[in-house]
Structure formats: C-alpha cells, structure tokens
Tab-separated table of C-alpha atoms and ligand atoms in Angstrom:
chain	number	residue	atom	x	y	z
A	991	MET	CA	12.336	-12.562	-2.368
A	992	ALA	CA	8.659	-13.141	-1.464
A	993	SER	CA	8.121	-14.287	2.073
A	994	ARG	CA	4.994	-16.175	1.117
A	995	LYS	CA	2.410	-16.778	-1.566
A	996	VAL	CA	-1.400	-16.543	-1.581
A	997	ASP	CA	-3.906	-17.332	-4.318
A	998	HIS	CA	-6.104	-14.282	-3.732
A	999	LEU	CA	-4.906	-11.067	-2.137
A	1000	LEU	CA	-7.582	-8.529	-1.148
A	1001	ILE	CA	-6.294	-5.034	-0.414
A	1002	GLY	CA	-8.490	-2.785	1.782
A	1003	GLY	CA	-10.599	-3.967	4.677
A	1004	GLY	CA	-13.871	-2.331	3.586
A	1005	LEU	CA	-17.130	-3.739	2.351
A	1006	ALA	CA	-15.997	-4.401	-1.216
A	1007	ALA	CA	-13.053	-6.525	-0.078
A	1008	ALA	CA	-15.174	-8.304	2.540
A	1009	ASN	CA	-17.900	-9.296	0.116
A	1010	CYS	CA	-15.288	-10.322	-2.428
A	1011	ALA	CA	-13.791	-12.680	0.181
A	1012	ARG	CA	-17.234	-14.096	0.869
A	1013	TRP	CA	-17.928	-14.751	-2.818
A	1014	LEU	CA	-14.551	-16.301	-3.405
A	1015	ARG	CA	-15.721	-18.957	-0.945
A	1016	GLU	CA	-19.421	-19.055	-1.924
A	1017	GLY	CA	-18.344	-19.275	-5.562
A	1018	GLY	CA	-16.506	-22.493	-4.709
A	1019	GLY	CA	-12.941	-21.152	-4.473
A	1020	GLU	CA	-10.702	-23.229	-2.247
A	1021	GLY	CA	-7.481	-21.275	-2.652
A	1022	SER	CA	-5.829	-19.218	0.075
A	1023	ILE	CA	-7.293	-15.751	0.715
A	1024	LEU	CA	-5.502	-12.943	2.529
A	1025	LEU	CA	-7.351	-9.695	3.271
A	1026	VAL	CA	-5.053	-6.824	4.256
A	1027	GLY	CA	-6.664	-3.720	5.778
A	1028	ARG	CA	-5.296	-0.572	7.333
A	1029	GLU	CA	-7.996	-0.106	9.982
A	1030	PRO	CA	-7.993	-1.765	13.420
A	1031	ASP	CA	-11.533	-3.186	13.017
A	1032	PRO	CA	-12.507	-6.172	10.904
A	1033	PRO	CA	-14.677	-5.236	7.879
A	1034	TYR	CA	-17.874	-3.406	8.823
A	1035	ASN	CA	-20.712	-1.446	7.229
A	1036	ARG	CA	-20.241	2.310	7.162
A	1037	PRO	CA	-23.894	3.471	6.761
A	1038	PRO	CA	-24.774	2.901	10.468
A	1039	LEU	CA	-21.913	5.214	11.472
A	1040	THR	CA	-24.106	8.209	10.696
A	1041	LYS	CA	-27.386	6.449	11.538
A	1042	GLY	CA	-28.151	3.675	14.076
A	1043	TYR	CA	-24.663	3.369	15.567
A	1044	LEU	CA	-24.277	7.134	15.985
A	1045	GLN	CA	-27.719	7.202	17.600
A	1046	ALA	CA	-26.529	4.477	20.001
A	1047	LYS	CA	-29.331	2.206	18.749
A	1048	GLU	CA	-26.991	-0.312	17.150
A	1049	ALA	CA	-24.113	-2.109	18.817
A	1050	ARG	CA	-20.694	-2.699	17.302
A	1051	GLU	CA	-21.508	-6.373	16.584
A	1052	GLU	CA	-24.505	-5.358	14.461
A	1053	VAL	CA	-22.352	-3.113	12.312
A	1054	LEU	CA	-19.694	-5.711	11.528
A	1055	PHE	CA	-19.821	-7.383	8.111
A	1056	ARG	CA	-19.624	-10.781	9.799
A	1057	PRO	CA	-19.014	-11.953	13.398
A	1058	ASP	CA	-15.341	-12.295	14.354
A	1059	GLU	CA	-15.346	-16.119	14.186
A	1060	TRP	CA	-16.736	-16.191	10.620
A	1061	TRP	CA	-13.373	-15.302	9.080
A	1062	GLU	CA	-11.654	-18.258	10.644
A	1063	GLU	CA	-14.530	-20.588	9.789
A	1064	GLN	CA	-14.183	-19.541	6.145
A	1065	ASN	CA	-10.434	-19.930	6.253
A	1066	ILE	CA	-9.924	-16.294	5.262
A	1067	GLU	CA	-6.871	-14.684	6.793
A	1068	LEU	CA	-7.376	-11.124	8.083
A	1069	MET	CA	-4.388	-8.854	8.529
A	1070	LEU	CA	-5.640	-5.679	10.211
A	1071	ARG	CA	-3.714	-2.487	11.039
A	1072	THR	CA	-1.583	-3.315	8.011
A	1073	SER	CA	-1.124	-1.301	4.825
A	1074	VAL	CA	-0.036	-2.466	1.431
A	1075	MET	CA	2.781	-0.051	0.650
A	1076	LYS	CA	3.669	-1.185	-2.839
A	1077	LEU	CA	2.097	-3.283	-5.557
A	1078	ASP	CA	4.312	-4.685	-8.280
A	1079	ALA	CA	1.864	-5.578	-11.042
A	1080	GLU	CA	4.440	-7.338	-13.206
A	1081	GLN	CA	6.068	-9.455	-10.501
A	1082	ARG	CA	2.680	-10.030	-8.768
A	1083	LEU	CA	4.119	-8.923	-5.459
A	1084	ALA	CA	2.768	-6.751	-2.670
A	1085	ARG	CA	4.930	-5.221	0.023
A	1086	LEU	CA	3.239	-4.687	3.383
A	1087	SER	CA	3.893	-2.156	6.155
A	1088	THR	CA	5.109	-5.133	8.191
A	1089	LYS	CA	7.893	-5.443	5.556
A	1090	GLU	CA	6.495	-8.813	4.546
A	1091	GLU	CA	6.236	-9.511	0.826
A	1092	ILE	CA	3.270	-11.384	-0.587
A	1093	GLU	CA	3.244	-13.075	-3.943
A	1094	PHE	CA	-0.290	-13.426	-5.287
A	1095	GLY	CA	-2.164	-15.270	-8.008
A	1096	ASN	CA	-4.669	-12.460	-8.467
A	1097	VAL	CA	-5.550	-9.382	-6.445
A	1098	LEU	CA	-8.492	-7.166	-5.585
A	1099	LEU	CA	-7.732	-3.513	-5.048
A	1100	ALA	CA	-10.491	-1.975	-2.905
A	1101	THR	CA	-8.866	0.922	-1.118
A	1102	GLY	CA	-12.043	3.017	-0.903
A	1103	SER	CA	-12.064	6.743	-0.271
A	1104	ASN	CA	-10.417	9.327	1.923
A	1105	VAL	CA	-12.332	12.252	3.390
A	1106	ARG	CA	-11.589	15.687	2.031
A	1107	ARG	CA	-10.084	17.888	4.716
A	1108	LEU	CA	-10.847	21.535	5.298
A	1109	GLN	CA	-7.589	23.466	5.433
A	1110	VAL	CA	-8.426	26.768	7.101
A	1111	ASP	CA	-7.105	28.598	10.169
A	1112	GLY	CA	-8.130	26.817	13.334
A	1113	CYS	CA	-8.733	23.481	11.620
A	1114	GLU	CA	-6.386	21.765	14.084
A	1115	LEU	CA	-8.510	22.684	17.149
A	1116	ASP	CA	-9.929	19.924	19.355
A	1117	GLY	CA	-13.611	19.185	18.911
A	1118	ILE	CA	-13.442	19.126	15.092
A	1119	HIS	CA	-14.531	15.746	13.747
A	1120	TYR	CA	-14.608	13.959	10.409
A	1121	MET	CA	-16.662	10.855	9.631
A	1122	ARG	CA	-15.338	7.794	7.849
A	1123	THR	CA	-14.407	5.112	10.345
A	1124	PHE	CA	-15.837	3.254	13.304
A	1125	GLY	CA	-13.436	5.215	15.499
A	1126	ASN	CA	-14.771	8.531	14.108
A	1127	SER	CA	-18.364	7.586	14.922
A	1128	THR	CA	-17.508	6.236	18.376
A	1129	ALA	CA	-15.667	9.462	19.228
A	1130	LEU	CA	-18.490	11.676	17.960
A	1131	ARG	CA	-21.158	9.631	19.728
A	1132	ALA	CA	-19.305	9.959	23.050
A	1133	GLU	CA	-18.664	13.682	22.702
A	1134	ALA	CA	-22.140	14.568	21.457
A	1135	ASP	CA	-23.636	13.722	24.840
A	1136	ARG	CA	-21.322	16.169	26.584
A	1137	VAL	CA	-22.141	19.227	24.464
A	1138	GLU	CA	-25.156	21.154	23.299
A	1139	ARG	CA	-24.367	23.108	20.122
A	1140	VAL	CA	-22.906	21.414	17.076
A	1141	ALA	CA	-21.880	23.011	13.772
A	1142	ILE	CA	-21.991	20.721	10.780
A	1143	ILE	CA	-20.030	21.709	7.703
A	1144	GLY	CA	-21.410	20.278	4.454
A	1145	GLY	CA	-24.974	19.713	3.281
A	1146	SER	CA	-24.680	16.338	1.611
A	1147	TYR	CA	-25.537	12.809	2.865
A	1148	ILE	CA	-23.023	12.751	5.678
A	1149	GLY	CA	-23.910	16.218	6.974
A	1150	THR	CA	-27.679	15.769	6.763
A	1151	GLU	CA	-27.648	12.307	8.367
A	1152	ILE	CA	-25.385	13.436	11.201
A	1153	ALA	CA	-27.528	16.525	11.851
A	1154	ALA	CA	-30.612	14.308	12.103
A	1155	SER	CA	-28.949	11.673	14.309
A	1156	LEU	CA	-27.416	14.174	16.723
A	1157	THR	CA	-30.654	16.126	17.033
A	1158	ALA	CA	-32.892	13.086	17.451
A	1159	ALA	CA	-30.715	10.878	19.654
A	1160	HIS	CA	-28.388	13.228	21.526
A	1161	GLY	CA	-30.572	16.332	21.812
A	1162	ASN	CA	-27.935	18.531	20.192
A	1163	LYS	CA	-28.783	21.891	18.689
A	1164	CYS	CA	-27.341	21.611	15.185
A	1165	ALA	CA	-26.438	24.340	12.707
A	1166	MET	CA	-25.506	23.288	9.195
A	1167	LEU	CA	-23.304	25.424	6.961
A	1168	MET	CA	-22.720	24.667	3.311
A	1169	LEU	CA	-21.543	26.120	0.027
A	1170	GLU	CA	-24.719	25.224	-1.866
A	1171	ASP	CA	-28.010	27.027	-1.225
A	1172	VAL	CA	-30.031	23.941	-0.382
A	1173	THR	CA	-29.087	20.592	1.212
A	1174	LEU	CA	-28.462	17.716	-1.217
A	1175	GLU	CA	-28.956	20.130	-4.098
A	1176	ARG	CA	-25.905	18.866	-5.980
A	1177	GLN	CA	-27.184	15.307	-5.981
A	1178	PHE	CA	-30.920	15.809	-6.448
A	1179	GLY	CA	-31.560	19.417	-7.488
A	1180	LYS	CA	-33.108	22.273	-5.548
A	1181	GLU	CA	-36.699	21.014	-5.403
A	1182	ILE	CA	-35.940	17.543	-4.032
A	1183	GLY	CA	-33.007	18.758	-1.928
A	1184	GLY	CA	-35.418	21.343	-0.533
A	1185	TYR	CA	-37.726	18.581	0.647
A	1186	PHE	CA	-34.956	17.101	2.823
A	1187	GLN	CA	-33.932	20.558	4.023
A	1188	GLY	CA	-37.533	21.205	5.058
A	1189	VAL	CA	-37.601	17.993	7.101
A	1190	LEU	CA	-34.402	18.975	8.910
A	1191	GLN	CA	-35.693	22.471	9.621
A	1192	GLN	CA	-39.008	21.167	10.932
A	1193	HIS	CA	-37.010	19.251	13.516
A	1194	GLY	CA	-35.008	22.268	14.590
A	1195	VAL	CA	-31.824	22.118	12.491
A	1196	ASP	CA	-30.651	25.624	11.486
A	1197	ILE	CA	-29.483	25.692	7.894
A	1198	HIS	CA	-27.162	28.290	6.422
A	1199	GLY	CA	-26.716	27.886	2.665
A	1200	GLY	CA	-24.290	29.774	0.421
A	1201	GLN	CA	-21.607	29.893	3.138
A	1202	GLU	CA	-17.896	29.271	2.725
A	1203	ILE	CA	-15.904	28.610	5.896
A	1204	ASP	CA	-13.217	31.195	6.570
A	1205	HIS	CA	-11.800	29.928	9.853
A	1206	PHE	CA	-12.497	28.328	13.221
A	1207	GLU	CA	-11.963	30.105	16.534
A	1208	GLY	CA	-11.472	28.592	19.952
A	1209	SER	CA	-9.860	28.884	23.332
A	1210	GLY	CA	-7.712	26.513	25.341
A	1211	GLY	CA	-7.115	24.559	22.132
A	1212	ARG	CA	-10.805	23.735	21.662
A	1213	VAL	CA	-13.170	24.930	18.952
A	1214	GLU	CA	-15.818	27.482	19.965
A	1215	ARG	CA	-16.901	29.215	16.781
A	1216	VAL	CA	-17.173	28.854	13.014
A	1217	VAL	CA	-16.724	32.024	10.980
A	1218	THR	CA	-17.687	32.181	7.315
A	1219	LYS	CA	-16.297	34.390	4.550
A	1220	SER	CA	-19.517	36.431	4.542
A	1221	GLY	CA	-19.025	37.161	8.256
A	1222	LEU	CA	-21.574	34.732	9.705
A	1223	GLU	CA	-20.454	33.488	13.153
A	1224	ILE	CA	-21.856	30.294	14.655
A	1225	ASP	CA	-20.999	29.471	18.253
A	1226	CYS	CA	-20.542	25.778	18.889
A	1227	GLU	CA	-18.865	23.254	21.140
A	1228	LEU	CA	-18.330	20.656	18.453
A	1229	VAL	CA	-17.837	20.678	14.686
A	1230	VAL	CA	-18.387	17.842	12.224
A	1231	ILE	CA	-17.034	18.208	8.700
A	1232	GLY	CA	-18.550	16.238	5.815
A	1233	ILE	CA	-17.364	17.886	2.613
A	1234	GLY	CA	-16.901	14.869	0.393
A	1235	VAL	CA	-14.403	12.146	-0.328
A	1236	THR	CA	-11.799	11.330	-2.945
A	1237	PRO	CA	-11.077	7.806	-4.183
A	1238	ASP	CA	-7.823	6.467	-2.757
A	1239	VAL	CA	-5.963	5.481	-5.900
A	1240	THR	CA	-2.460	6.061	-4.536
A	1241	LEU	CA	-1.497	2.411	-4.675
A	1242	ALA	CA	-3.196	1.865	-8.038
A	1243	LYS	CA	-1.350	4.794	-9.598
A	1244	SER	CA	2.020	3.725	-8.283
A	1245	ALA	CA	1.347	0.235	-9.652
A	1246	GLY	CA	0.830	1.803	-13.095
A	1247	LEU	CA	-2.893	1.057	-13.420
A	1248	GLU	CA	-4.838	3.259	-15.791
A	1249	ILE	CA	-6.938	5.957	-14.100
A	1250	GLY	CA	-10.268	7.091	-15.568
A	1251	GLN	CA	-11.896	10.480	-15.987
A	1252	ALA	CA	-13.886	10.111	-12.774
A	1253	GLY	CA	-10.646	9.606	-10.831
A	1254	GLY	CA	-11.064	5.856	-10.313
A	1255	VAL	CA	-9.194	2.810	-11.569
A	1256	LEU	CA	-10.307	2.159	-15.130
A	1257	CYS	CA	-11.872	-1.295	-15.388
A	1258	SER	CA	-13.719	-3.506	-17.818
A	1259	ALA	CA	-17.330	-4.626	-17.305
A	1260	GLN	CA	-15.797	-7.599	-15.452
A	1261	LEU	CA	-14.097	-5.155	-13.070
A	1262	GLU	CA	-10.628	-6.074	-14.249
A	1263	SER	CA	-8.139	-3.213	-14.456
A	1264	SER	CA	-5.743	-2.437	-17.305
A	1265	VAL	CA	-3.472	-5.167	-15.885
A	1266	PRO	CA	-4.925	-8.700	-16.188
A	1267	GLY	CA	-5.455	-10.378	-12.828
A	1268	ILE	CA	-5.809	-7.059	-10.966
A	1269	PHE	CA	-9.462	-6.405	-10.144
A	1270	THR	CA	-11.105	-3.503	-8.318
A	1271	ALA	CA	-14.408	-2.926	-6.535
A	1272	GLY	CA	-16.131	-0.227	-4.503
A	1273	ASP	CA	-15.400	3.475	-4.374
A	1274	ILE	CA	-12.269	3.301	-6.553
A	1275	CYS	CA	-13.797	1.194	-9.313
A	1276	GLU	CA	-14.537	3.067	-12.546
A	1277	TYR	CA	-16.056	0.388	-14.715
A	1278	ASP	CA	-17.579	-0.007	-18.118
A	1279	SER	CA	-21.259	-0.447	-17.241
A	1280	PRO	CA	-23.123	-2.700	-19.687
A	1281	VAL	CA	-26.407	-1.293	-18.352
A	1282	HIS	CA	-25.577	2.378	-18.642
A	1283	GLY	CA	-23.355	2.153	-21.694
A	1284	ARG	CA	-20.422	4.164	-20.313
A	1285	GLN	CA	-17.693	4.243	-17.662
A	1286	ILE	CA	-19.110	5.044	-14.226
A	1287	ARG	CA	-17.775	5.285	-10.685
A	1288	ILE	CA	-20.185	5.326	-7.747
A	1289	GLU	CA	-19.509	5.701	-4.018
A	1290	HIS	CA	-22.397	3.721	-2.525
A	1291	TRP	CA	-22.662	0.890	-0.045
A	1292	ASP	CA	-24.736	-1.312	-2.326
A	1293	VAL	CA	-22.359	-0.775	-5.228
A	1294	ALA	CA	-19.334	-1.786	-3.147
A	1295	PHE	CA	-21.266	-4.833	-1.932
A	1296	ASN	CA	-22.332	-6.011	-5.387
A	1297	GLN	CA	-19.029	-5.229	-7.051
A	1298	GLY	CA	-17.243	-7.241	-4.367
A	1299	LYS	CA	-19.333	-10.206	-5.480
A	1300	THR	CA	-18.705	-9.659	-9.199
A	1301	ALA	CA	-14.966	-9.244	-8.644
A	1302	GLY	CA	-14.822	-12.335	-6.408
A	1303	LEU	CA	-16.540	-14.496	-9.022
A	1304	ASN	CA	-14.263	-13.149	-11.742
A	1305	MET	CA	-11.197	-13.867	-9.648
A	1306	LEU	CA	-12.410	-17.449	-9.901
A	1307	GLY	CA	-12.515	-17.075	-13.674
A	1308	ARG	CA	-16.288	-16.802	-14.153
A	1309	GLY	CA	-16.246	-13.900	-16.614
A	1310	VAL	CA	-19.335	-12.175	-15.168
A	1311	GLU	CA	-20.240	-8.649	-16.268
A	1312	HIS	CA	-21.280	-6.160	-13.595
A	1313	ASP	CA	-24.778	-5.356	-14.852
A	1314	VAL	CA	-26.372	-4.073	-11.645
A	1315	VAL	CA	-28.153	-0.702	-11.550
A	1316	PRO	CA	-26.560	1.335	-8.718
A	1317	TYR	CA	-28.746	1.699	-5.612
A	1318	PHE	CA	-28.409	4.116	-2.699
A	1319	PHE	CA	-30.337	4.767	0.514
A	1320	SER	CA	-30.231	7.431	3.200
A	1321	ASP	CA	-32.161	8.026	6.438
A	1322	LEU	CA	-32.664	11.225	8.387
A	1323	ALA	CA	-33.184	9.681	11.864
A	1324	ASP	CA	-36.696	8.206	11.795
A	1325	TRP	CA	-38.015	11.399	10.222
A	1326	THR	CA	-37.744	10.361	6.582
A	1327	SER	CA	-35.779	8.033	4.364
A	1328	MET	CA	-35.030	7.823	0.695
A	1329	GLU	CA	-33.865	5.335	-1.870
A	1330	TYR	CA	-32.211	6.153	-5.148
A	1331	VAL	CA	-31.318	4.183	-8.253
A	1332	GLY	CA	-29.146	5.070	-11.199
A	1333	PRO	CA	-25.904	6.802	-11.905
A	1334	GLY	CA	-27.321	9.846	-13.657
A	1335	THR	CA	-28.835	13.229	-13.041
A	1336	GLY	CA	-31.417	14.979	-15.131
A	1337	ASP	CA	-34.543	17.051	-14.703
A	1338	PRO	CA	-36.748	15.711	-11.910
A	1339	VAL	CA	-40.292	14.717	-12.799
A	1340	VAL	CA	-42.243	14.331	-9.565
A	1341	ARG	CA	-44.982	11.763	-9.139
A	1342	GLY	CA	-46.859	12.068	-5.853
A	1343	SER	CA	-46.637	14.691	-3.148
A	1344	LEU	CA	-43.596	16.146	-1.395
A	1345	ASP	CA	-45.894	17.657	1.244
A	1346	ALA	CA	-47.316	14.228	2.032
A	1347	ASP	CA	-43.812	12.624	2.229
A	1348	ASP	CA	-44.912	10.260	-0.524
A	1349	PHE	CA	-43.329	10.736	-3.919
A	1350	THR	CA	-40.918	9.531	-6.552
A	1351	ALA	CA	-38.751	11.888	-8.573
A	1352	PHE	CA	-37.801	10.410	-11.942
A	1353	TYR	CA	-34.734	12.121	-13.368
A	1354	VAL	CA	-35.137	12.466	-17.114
A	1355	LYS	CA	-32.425	13.352	-19.617
A	1356	ASP	CA	-32.881	13.442	-23.391
A	1357	GLY	CA	-36.305	11.828	-22.988
A	1358	ARG	CA	-35.020	8.869	-20.925
A	1359	VAL	CA	-35.100	8.030	-17.232
A	1360	VAL	CA	-31.503	8.103	-15.932
A	1361	ALA	CA	-32.181	7.910	-12.184
A	1362	ALA	CA	-34.993	7.950	-9.645
A	1363	LEU	CA	-35.381	8.874	-6.000
A	1364	THR	CA	-38.248	7.777	-3.836
A	1365	VAL	CA	-39.652	8.590	-0.439
A	1366	GLY	CA	-42.213	5.978	0.516
A	1367	ARG	CA	-42.644	4.327	-2.905
A	1368	SER	CA	-39.954	1.657	-3.201
A	1369	ASP	CA	-41.932	-0.214	-5.871
A	1370	ASP	CA	-41.494	2.712	-8.268
A	1371	LEU	CA	-37.759	2.017	-8.306
A	1372	GLU	CA	-38.358	-1.278	-10.086
A	1373	THR	CA	-40.138	0.600	-12.865
A	1374	ALA	CA	-37.357	3.167	-12.941
A	1375	LYS	CA	-34.742	0.408	-13.256
A	1376	ARG	CA	-36.692	-1.215	-16.062
A	1377	LEU	CA	-36.917	2.086	-17.914
A	1378	MET	CA	-33.183	2.635	-17.457
A	1379	VAL	CA	-32.184	-0.807	-18.630
A	1380	SER	CA	-34.495	-0.722	-21.669
A	1381	ARG	CA	-33.503	2.918	-22.417
A	1382	ALA	CA	-37.107	3.468	-23.411
A	1383	ARG	CA	-38.262	6.996	-24.237
A	1384	VAL	CA	-40.797	8.320	-21.745
A	1385	ASP	CA	-43.361	11.083	-21.688
A	1386	PRO	CA	-42.637	13.209	-18.565
A	1387	ALA	CA	-46.303	14.191	-18.305
A	1388	ALA	CA	-47.300	10.513	-18.136
A	1389	LEU	CA	-44.667	9.822	-15.499
A	1390	ALA	CA	-46.045	12.603	-13.325
A	1391	ASP	CA	-49.683	11.646	-13.874
A	1392	GLU	CA	-50.885	9.495	-10.969
A	1393	SER	CA	-53.898	8.317	-12.959
A	1394	GLN	CA	-51.587	6.513	-15.402
A	1395	ASP	CA	-50.325	3.096	-14.398
A	1396	LEU	CA	-46.533	3.212	-14.119
A	1397	GLY	CA	-46.227	-0.389	-15.254
A	1398	SER	CA	-47.750	0.509	-18.622
A	1399	LEU	CA	-45.042	3.064	-19.435
B	300	FAD	C1	-20.287	7.470	7.435
B	300	FAD	C2	-20.695	6.891	6.107
B	300	FAD	C3	-22.023	6.633	5.861
B	300	FAD	C4	-22.417	6.103	4.632
B	300	FAD	N1	-23.731	5.871	4.405
B	300	FAD	C5	-24.127	5.351	3.217
B	300	FAD	C6	-25.501	5.093	2.969
B	300	FAD	O1	-26.372	5.379	3.774
B	300	FAD	N2	-25.838	4.525	1.795
B	300	FAD	C7	-24.905	4.214	0.852
B	300	FAD	O2	-25.258	3.684	-0.206
B	300	FAD	N3	-23.592	4.468	1.046
B	300	FAD	C8	-23.176	5.021	2.211
B	300	FAD	N4	-21.854	5.287	2.427
B	300	FAD	C9	-20.868	4.955	1.376
B	300	FAD	C10	-20.381	3.523	1.480
B	300	FAD	O3	-20.239	3.125	2.799
B	300	FAD	C11	-19.079	3.388	0.712
B	300	FAD	O4	-19.343	3.651	-0.639
B	300	FAD	C12	-18.457	1.997	0.885
B	300	FAD	O5	-18.099	1.798	2.220
B	300	FAD	C13	-17.232	1.837	0.005
B	300	FAD	O6	-16.637	0.606	0.277
B	300	FAD	P1	-15.151	0.271	-0.191
B	300	FAD	O7	-14.883	-1.105	0.278
B	300	FAD	O8	-14.972	0.625	-1.601
B	300	FAD	O9	-14.226	1.320	0.576
B	300	FAD	P2	-14.010	1.614	2.112
B	300	FAD	O10	-15.203	1.280	2.898
B	300	FAD	O11	-13.494	3.026	2.166
B	300	FAD	O12	-12.848	0.626	2.529
B	300	FAD	C14	-11.542	0.741	2.030
B	300	FAD	C15	-10.581	0.301	3.096
B	300	FAD	O13	-9.294	0.140	2.527
B	300	FAD	C16	-8.322	0.592	3.443
B	300	FAD	N5	-7.079	0.893	2.705
B	300	FAD	C17	-6.837	1.923	1.866
B	300	FAD	N6	-5.607	1.836	1.349
B	300	FAD	C18	-5.048	0.724	1.875
B	300	FAD	C19	-3.787	0.096	1.738
B	300	FAD	N7	-2.851	0.589	0.919
B	300	FAD	N8	-3.536	-1.024	2.437
B	300	FAD	C20	-4.490	-1.553	3.263
B	300	FAD	N9	-5.708	-0.997	3.426
B	300	FAD	C21	-5.978	0.118	2.747
B	300	FAD	C22	-8.987	1.805	4.055
B	300	FAD	O14	-8.367	2.159	5.267
B	300	FAD	C23	-10.417	1.291	4.234
B	300	FAD	O15	-10.569	0.631	5.452
B	300	FAD	C24	-21.438	5.839	3.645
B	300	FAD	C25	-20.090	6.109	3.899
B	300	FAD	C26	-19.733	6.644	5.111
B	300	FAD	C27	-18.273	6.956	5.384
C-alpha cells in the first residue's frame, strides 16, 4: 500500500536531479516533485570540492546548487539523508529507507557514482581520505592545515586538482603516486598529460609514475607512510586517494533496467531507460547520442547539468533529444586551467605552444575531430564542436598550422 503519491520522483540529490527539478518547474510543470537524496546536504556542485572550497576561497553557500529557501519557493520537496531502497518499475513504487512508499507518475534515476576504494593493508588507518562529498572536502580542508606532507594516490583530475589546491592554499608538500607514467595520460595522452605534470612539478609537487600501492604503514592508528610494490616509501601525515569512480547502478539493476556496455543505464536519446517513464541523467546515464552517433556515458559536471534539463523537459512530455556535445573543465589552483569537449580520444594534433601555456589539442581519429582540449583558447572549442557535429574530415597539418584560419576548416 503506497503511503503517498507524487507526480515526479527524483532519486539522488546530486546536480542532475537538482537541475531536473529546476527544469520541471521552468518547463511549466505544476505537478508535485519529490527529490530524495542520501546525503545530508541539499544539492551542491562538486567541482569546487577540489578547487575553491578546498582552498577555503569559496563558502558553503557558494557551492550549493540553490540557496536553501529556493526549494520551498519552487514547491519542490527535499528529503535528505534518505535512500531509495527499492524501485518497482511495474507498480511505479519506490520504497524509502524511512519505510515510506512513494507512488510516482514518472521518475528520474540520478544516483551518480561511488568512489573506488583501495583495498590494501593499512587502508583503514586514520588520515586516509577520499573525495566525493562536501563532508570529504570539509574534513580534508581542516586536516590539511594541521599537517605538512601529503601523499596523493592517483594522477587523474581529482588527484591533480587536490595536489594543486593543497600546495597553493595550505602550503602542503605533496607527493603524487600513480599507476600511469604521466598525470592525466589516460585521458589526454602522454604529451598533453605531460604538460599538466610539468605545471605541478614547477610548483613543487613530487610525482612518482608507474607505482602500484602495496600497503600503508602507521602508528597509533594513524597513517605515516605509503609503500609501493616496487619498494618506494613516501613518508606522509595525510593520504588522499583519487583512483576513479564507478556508476552507482545498484537500484537500476534491481529494478530490472537494461545496463549498457559502459556500465550505465541504457537510455534513448531522450534519456528514457528501457522502462517507459523511468529517465536517467548524470554519471549513470548511458544514452544514444544523436551528435556522436553511438551510446556514450560521461562523468562530467556539465553533462549532469544539461542532462538534468533534458530529462526534466521529457518528464513533461516534450520529447527532446539530448544533442549537447559533452564539455569538461579542470583547474590546477590558479596555475593553469583547461577545457575539454567531446566524448572521444584520438591522436592529439597541437595548435599553439605548450611552453607558452597557450594551445589547443585536437584529438583526431579516422580523419575526424573527436575531442579537443584547450589551455587559454576557449574559442577553439567552438570550432572543435562544429567539426564534431558535422563529422567533417580534417587535415591534421592544417589544424596544427597557426597561419591557417581555423574557421575556414
Ligand atoms: C570532487 C569532484 C570534483 C569534480 N570536478 C569536476 C570538474 O572540475 N569538472 C567536471 O566537469 N566534473 C567534475 N566532477 C564530476 C561531476 O561533479 C559529476 O560528474 C557530477 O556531480 C555527477 O552528477 P550526478 O547528479 O550524476 O551524480 P552525483 O553528484 O554523484 O549525485 C548522486 C547523488 O545520489 C545519491 N544517491 C545514490 N543512490 C541513492 C539512493 N538509492 N537513494 C537516494 N540517493 C542516492 C548519492 O548519494 C549522491 O548524492 C567532479 C566530481 C567530484 C567528486
């Protein structure tokens, strides 16, 4: 027996669900909206957790998706610290951790990602941090001021941003350890990853590539050392682990939704899952991209934001396709910042100068631009998007040649 009924149920209190709620209202929806989220905080933006908020430059209020009163003004009900335990797709029922049952008209599933955990000896010691939530960043920010040496495990966005923020704002001496040889190599290749590694090193971050963690050592229950399989030992007072995330599709799987090859919930271009009336957005959404011509799943802020909008409009019956080219940004303190468009990887063709911190790398595969990364040349991303959408063939030499006008390509 359902205890109550809502028109739109939004599961997960992250950005995708928040922006979906907003667009349900901005799109003219007047039905009841209930957003159920596991975390104690109302929806917020995660990017500042490794940037401005971690550097103590941004306050909590600036990180929130909307001020506290906005939810009430919009007549959107927030249920925080509450999990959806079961989703019955056929009966259109959700069971909550409060034991309440909610009958819904349609539902957004936006359960995001969980961090991957490092299971090695010593991993339970105090002073070992992960980074996903407001609470994680608040705890790290407070502890960083009390210590000097920090070991960061993982050389991707989270690791590189944290290393920069802790060095720049908290004066920590950071050592980064990672499986790959060069930071961000898996995302952008060795040459471009090497640019970001160089920036970190210039600012005093020690980088140890090709290292697999064997165990942590400590005393009095607190971490004091990282030891790698090759025998490298790094003394530290604090460890931060950023070794990737996995989409949280537990609820989706138990509800019988189809899962795609990239591990997300398989959706149409309108972000509707294999069960009509069940939509997804954000990190778990593996959708049929009309722009890129295949199923893709992307874990980016901007993607979660835009998909929340598309899903919200479609929950109002608009039938909109999600035709946005994925966009990503990352900052290393105020040392450098990058922007990236596209879901693909290919061979980088560099236009401009890495040494001058002024370049765009166009990633080319089978003669077509499939992604682009820029430092200092945001306008180039518009060209890159145009080339991606049109699927035009390009001459790599012309892309690299600064004397040729990009617009003419
Ligand atoms: C520290 C950090 C920095 C980042 N920086 C950048 C950046 O610079 N640029 C960029 O493009 N991207 C960045 N990202 C990625 C971006 O923030 C994510 O892709 C985005 O937050 C995904 O949004 P989401 O709503 O899909 O999921 P999430 O933000 O993960 O939200 C999902 C929410 O659902 C809740 N939930 C899960 N299961 C249930 C359940 N059964 N019942 C109730 N609630 C549930 C979770 O607890 C969580 O609160 C960053 C991510 C992190 C963690």
